[in-house]
């Protein structure tokens, strides 16, 4: 765990700021304050002329923040490495100028975020850089609230997995009936993931949320939304089997 470095003891620092899953009302007061105080606010984007989802949230929650985009390549390879290097160089130039730099990210900066990769690239260039994070509300917390789903209770456990490479990781997590399973980033595999849930007897009660708090939002039972692929930003909650109805999900639109 890194010590918190205050502005009084460091002329510059890099702060990863979680802005939640989509709804600007879920951006924390601390995040808004940090963004307003930062000398520079960076946001990830697929291209310099494209408004990313994190930036769109900041525009609503903290309109006074001037956002500069950093283009990231999502596919693995030389193009991604080059984009990451360019982003790290740009951030470092601002830090070397004594600026306090904020980098916004969907959800929480320490959970499946672009920020740790960028922070590590910056640290490799300058290992004395002060790096901090501001926590953000996660998509699974938002989905649990919107769908009326109790995530865990008593001695139940929570497992968070991604389905980027297919439903295999989900299968392994389903082995323990006392564990609630959260599935991230499985939109294109949603029908296959739903089949695995059905085979494990865990499809009933599972809920899915797509583009939470953003245009195109869909929320409902996983069995209803799994008729075809969904977007990259889809979240599934698979509660543990329970004898009583602790929470009930609506079917959604």
Short mmCIF file of C-alpha atoms in Angstrom, two decimals:
data_model
loop_
_atom_site.label_atom_id
_atom_site.label_comp_id
_atom_site.label_asym_id
_atom_site.label_seq_id
_atom_site.Cartn_x
_atom_site.Cartn_y
_atom_site.Cartn_z
CA UNK A 1 0.00 0.00 0.00
CA UNK A 2 1.44 3.37 -0.99
CA UNK A 3 1.59 6.25 1.45
CA UNK A 4 -0.69 9.13 0.56
CA UNK A 5 1.43 12.04 -0.68
CA UNK A 6 -0.10 15.47 -0.10
CA UNK A 7 0.23 18.36 -2.51
CA UNK A 8 2.31 20.20 0.09
CA UNK A 9 5.05 17.54 -0.10
CA UNK A 10 4.99 17.00 -3.85
CA UNK A 11 4.82 19.51 -6.67
CA UNK A 12 3.09 17.04 -8.94
CA UNK A 13 1.17 13.80 -8.70
CA UNK A 14 -0.84 11.49 -10.89
CA UNK A 15 -4.31 10.63 -9.60
CA UNK A 16 -6.55 7.95 -11.05
CA UNK A 17 -10.14 9.08 -10.56
CA UNK A 18 -13.04 6.65 -10.71
CA UNK A 19 -16.17 8.31 -12.13
CA UNK A 20 -18.57 5.40 -11.69
CA UNK A 21 -20.39 3.32 -14.30
CA UNK A 22 -22.27 6.05 -16.18
CA UNK A 23 -24.75 8.06 -14.14
CA UNK A 24 -23.12 11.43 -13.27
CA UNK A 25 -25.02 11.44 -9.96
CA UNK A 26 -22.85 8.49 -8.89
CA UNK A 27 -19.61 10.48 -9.18
CA UNK A 28 -18.39 11.02 -5.62
CA UNK A 29 -17.91 14.44 -4.05
CA UNK A 30 -14.23 13.64 -3.63
CA UNK A 31 -13.86 12.85 -7.34
CA UNK A 32 -15.53 16.14 -8.30
CA UNK A 33 -13.23 18.07 -5.97
CA UNK A 34 -10.08 16.39 -7.28
CA UNK A 35 -11.10 17.01 -10.90
CA UNK A 36 -11.88 20.66 -10.16
CA UNK A 37 -8.52 21.17 -8.42
CA UNK A 38 -6.38 19.30 -10.96
CA UNK A 39 -4.19 21.31 -13.32
CA UNK A 40 -4.79 18.75 -16.06
CA UNK A 41 -7.53 16.14 -16.58
CA UNK A 42 -6.90 13.31 -19.02
CA UNK A 43 -9.52 10.89 -20.32
CA UNK A 44 -9.05 7.69 -22.35
CA UNK A 45 -10.55 7.61 -25.83
CA UNK A 46 -10.47 5.34 -28.85
CA UNK A 47 -9.40 8.35 -30.92
CA UNK A 48 -8.54 11.98 -30.24
CA UNK A 49 -11.73 13.16 -31.99
CA UNK A 50 -13.98 10.73 -30.07
CA UNK A 51 -15.63 11.50 -26.73
CA UNK A 52 -15.03 8.54 -24.43
CA UNK A 53 -17.58 7.36 -21.88
CA UNK A 54 -15.55 8.56 -18.90
CA UNK A 55 -15.21 12.00 -20.47
CA UNK A 56 -18.95 12.19 -21.10
CA UNK A 57 -19.57 11.56 -17.38
CA UNK A 58 -17.05 14.25 -16.38
CA UNK A 59 -18.68 16.78 -18.72
CA UNK A 60 -21.91 16.40 -16.75
CA UNK A 61 -20.56 15.98 -13.22
CA UNK A 62 -17.74 18.51 -13.42
CA UNK A 63 -18.33 20.75 -16.46
CA UNK A 64 -15.61 23.22 -15.43
CA UNK A 65 -12.90 20.57 -15.91
CA UNK A 66 -11.01 20.94 -19.20
CA UNK A 67 -10.48 17.41 -20.46
CA UNK A 68 -7.64 16.36 -22.74
CA UNK A 69 -8.00 13.00 -24.50
CA UNK A 70 -5.39 10.27 -24.63
CA UNK A 71 -5.90 7.75 -27.43
CA UNK A 72 -5.62 4.10 -26.39
CA UNK A 73 -5.58 1.02 -28.59
CA UNK A 74 -7.50 -1.84 -26.98
CA UNK A 75 -6.21 -4.75 -29.07
CA UNK A 76 -2.95 -6.33 -27.92
CA UNK A 77 0.07 -5.63 -30.12
CA UNK A 78 2.54 -3.02 -31.27
CA UNK A 79 -0.16 -0.39 -31.86
CA UNK A 80 -1.32 -0.69 -28.26
CA UNK A 81 2.24 -0.46 -26.94
CA UNK A 82 2.91 2.64 -29.05
CA UNK A 83 -0.31 4.33 -27.89
CA UNK A 84 0.48 3.56 -24.24
CA UNK A 85 4.01 4.94 -24.62
CA UNK A 86 2.70 8.15 -26.20
CA UNK A 87 0.11 8.56 -23.43
CA UNK A 88 2.71 8.01 -20.70
CA UNK A 89 5.07 10.53 -22.32
CA UNK A 90 2.32 13.15 -22.47
CA UNK A 91 1.34 12.61 -18.83
CA UNK A 92 4.96 12.73 -17.74
CA UNK A 93 5.55 16.01 -19.58
CA UNK A 94 2.75 17.57 -17.53
CA UNK A 95 4.05 16.08 -14.29
CA UNK A 96 7.55 17.36 -15.02
CA UNK A 97 6.03 20.81 -15.47
CA UNK A 98 4.80 20.61 -11.87
CA UNK A 99 1.16 19.95 -12.70
CA UNK A 100 -1.28 17.87 -10.69
CA UNK A 101 -2.67 15.40 -13.21
CA UNK A 102 -5.96 13.48 -12.97
CA UNK A 103 -6.82 10.54 -15.20
CA UNK A 104 -10.49 9.55 -15.27
CA UNK A 105 -11.73 6.03 -15.65
CA UNK A 106 -15.09 4.27 -15.58
CA UNK A 107 -15.97 2.52 -12.34
CA UNK A 108 -13.05 2.26 -9.94
CA UNK A 109 -9.44 2.89 -11.03
CA UNK A 110 -8.19 -0.27 -9.29
CA UNK A 111 -10.70 -2.69 -10.83
CA UNK A 112 -10.11 -3.75 -14.47
CA UNK A 113 -9.09 -0.20 -15.37
CA UNK A 114 -6.72 1.41 -17.86
CA UNK A 115 -5.18 3.45 -15.08
CA UNK A 116 -2.78 0.89 -13.50
CA UNK A 117 -1.24 0.18 -16.90
CA UNK A 118 -0.75 3.89 -17.59
CA UNK A 119 0.56 4.54 -14.06
CA UNK A 120 3.10 1.74 -14.40
CA UNK A 121 4.29 3.11 -17.76
CA UNK A 122 4.74 6.53 -16.16
CA UNK A 123 6.53 5.05 -13.14
CA UNK A 124 8.94 3.17 -15.39
CA UNK A 125 9.97 6.52 -16.87
CA UNK A 126 10.10 8.35 -13.52
CA UNK A 127 10.04 6.13 -10.44
CA UNK A 128 9.65 9.06 -8.04
CA UNK A 129 6.22 10.08 -9.34
CA UNK A 130 3.55 10.22 -6.62
CA UNK A 131 0.55 8.12 -7.67
CA UNK A 132 -2.83 8.03 -5.93
CA UNK A 133 -6.37 6.89 -6.70
CA UNK A 134 -9.86 8.12 -5.90
CA UNK A 135 -12.28 5.18 -5.59
CA UNK A 136 -15.39 5.04 -7.72
CA UNK A 137 -18.71 3.21 -7.59
CA UNK A 138 -18.57 0.01 -9.62
CA UNK A 139 -20.96 -1.25 -12.26
CA UNK A 140 -21.92 -4.27 -10.17
CA UNK A 141 -22.85 -2.06 -7.21
CA UNK A 142 -25.00 0.09 -9.49
CA UNK A 143 -26.63 -2.95 -11.10
CA UNK A 144 -27.38 -4.51 -7.70
CA UNK A 145 -29.12 -1.30 -6.64
CA UNK A 146 -31.06 -0.80 -9.86
CA UNK A 147 -32.24 -4.42 -9.99
CA UNK A 148 -32.98 -4.86 -6.28
CA UNK A 149 -30.45 -7.68 -5.99
CA UNK A 150 -28.72 -8.53 -2.72
CA UNK A 151 -25.12 -9.38 -3.63
CA UNK A 152 -23.91 -11.19 -0.52
CA UNK A 153 -25.21 -11.72 2.97
CA UNK A 154 -24.14 -13.67 6.04
CA UNK A 155 -21.06 -15.78 5.21
CA UNK A 156 -21.51 -15.71 1.43
CA UNK A 157 -18.55 -14.79 -0.76
CA UNK A 158 -18.08 -12.63 -3.85
CA UNK A 159 -16.16 -13.55 -7.00
CA UNK A 160 -15.43 -11.06 -9.79
CA UNK A 161 -14.38 -12.48 -13.17
CA UNK A 162 -14.21 -11.34 -16.77
CA UNK A 163 -15.49 -13.22 -19.80
CA UNK A 164 -13.21 -11.44 -22.27
CA UNK A 165 -11.79 -14.76 -23.46
CA UNK A 166 -15.01 -16.72 -23.21
CA UNK A 167 -17.19 -18.35 -20.54
CA UNK A 168 -14.57 -20.70 -19.07
CA UNK A 169 -13.63 -18.38 -16.18
CA UNK A 170 -17.32 -18.11 -15.31
CA UNK A 171 -17.65 -21.91 -15.14
CA UNK A 172 -14.90 -22.18 -12.54
CA UNK A 173 -16.44 -19.45 -10.37
CA UNK A 174 -19.83 -21.19 -10.37
CA UNK A 175 -18.52 -24.28 -8.57
CA UNK A 176 -19.17 -22.76 -5.13
CA UNK A 177 -22.88 -22.32 -4.39
CA UNK A 178 -22.01 -19.97 -1.54
CA UNK A 179 -20.43 -17.45 -3.89
CA UNK A 180 -22.08 -14.59 -5.75
CA UNK A 181 -20.44 -14.30 -9.17
CA UNK A 182 -19.99 -10.97 -10.96
CA UNK A 183 -19.14 -11.20 -14.66
CA UNK A 184 -17.57 -8.23 -16.45
CA UNK A 185 -16.73 -7.60 -20.09
CA UNK A 186 -18.56 -10.57 -21.53
CA UNK A 187 -20.97 -8.89 -23.93
CA UNK A 188 -20.06 -10.79 -27.08
CA UNK A 189 -20.11 -14.06 -25.11
CA UNK A 190 -23.39 -13.34 -23.31
CA UNK A 191 -25.40 -16.20 -24.91
CA UNK A 192 -22.63 -18.71 -24.11
CA UNK A 193 -22.29 -17.40 -20.55
CA UNK A 194 -26.07 -17.72 -20.05
CA UNK A 195 -25.90 -21.33 -21.23
CA UNK A 196 -23.18 -22.07 -18.67
CA UNK A 197 -25.36 -20.50 -15.97
CA UNK A 198 -28.32 -22.61 -17.05
CA UNK A 199 -26.20 -25.79 -17.06
CA UNK A 200 -25.07 -24.98 -13.51
CA UNK A 201 -28.63 -24.26 -12.39
CA UNK A 202 -27.73 -20.62 -11.71
CA UNK A 203 -29.52 -18.76 -14.52
CA UNK A 204 -32.70 -18.12 -12.54
CA UNK A 205 -32.13 -15.02 -10.44
CA UNK A 206 -29.14 -13.84 -12.49
CA UNK A 207 -29.46 -10.26 -13.68
CA UNK A 208 -27.70 -8.35 -16.46
CA UNK A 209 -27.09 -4.66 -17.01
CA UNK A 210 -25.76 -3.04 -20.16
CA UNK A 211 -24.46 0.55 -20.46
CA UNK A 212 -25.59 1.43 -16.94
CA UNK A 213 -26.49 5.10 -16.63
CA UNK A 214 -25.61 5.68 -20.30
CA UNK A 215 -27.66 5.95 -23.50
CA UNK A 216 -28.86 2.48 -24.50
CA UNK A 217 -29.08 1.19 -20.93
CA UNK A 218 -30.76 -2.22 -20.53
CA UNK A 219 -31.42 -3.97 -17.24
CA UNK A 220 -33.22 -7.25 -16.73
CA UNK A 221 -32.99 -10.94 -16.07
CA UNK A 222 -29.97 -12.52 -17.73
CA UNK A 223 -32.25 -15.09 -19.34
CA UNK A 224 -34.15 -12.29 -21.11
CA UNK A 225 -31.11 -10.30 -22.26
CA UNK A 226 -29.05 -13.25 -23.44
CA UNK A 227 -30.82 -13.73 -26.76
CA UNK A 228 -27.86 -12.14 -28.55
CA UNK A 229 -24.55 -10.40 -27.97
CA UNK A 230 -24.42 -7.24 -25.92
CA UNK A 231 -21.95 -4.35 -25.74
CA UNK A 232 -18.55 -4.51 -24.06
CA UNK A 233 -20.01 -2.72 -21.02
CA UNK A 234 -22.31 -5.46 -19.78
CA UNK A 235 -22.36 -6.71 -16.19
CA UNK A 236 -23.91 -9.91 -14.85
CA UNK A 237 -24.77 -10.66 -11.24
CA UNK A 238 -25.29 -14.31 -10.32
CA UNK A 239 -26.43 -14.44 -6.68
CA UNK A 240 -25.88 -17.57 -4.59
CA UNK A 241 -28.85 -19.95 -4.54
CA UNK A 242 -31.03 -18.93 -1.60
CA UNK A 243 -34.10 -20.52 -0.05
CA UNK A 244 -35.76 -17.14 0.56
CA UNK A 245 -36.18 -14.17 -1.78
CA UNK A 246 -33.78 -11.63 -0.34
CA UNK A 247 -33.90 -9.48 -3.47
CA UNK A 248 -35.84 -9.54 -6.69
CA UNK A 249 -34.79 -8.23 -10.08
CA UNK A 250 -37.20 -6.47 -12.37
CA UNK A 251 -37.47 -7.53 -15.96
CA UNK A 252 -36.48 -4.06 -17.17
CA UNK A 253 -37.49 -2.52 -20.47
#
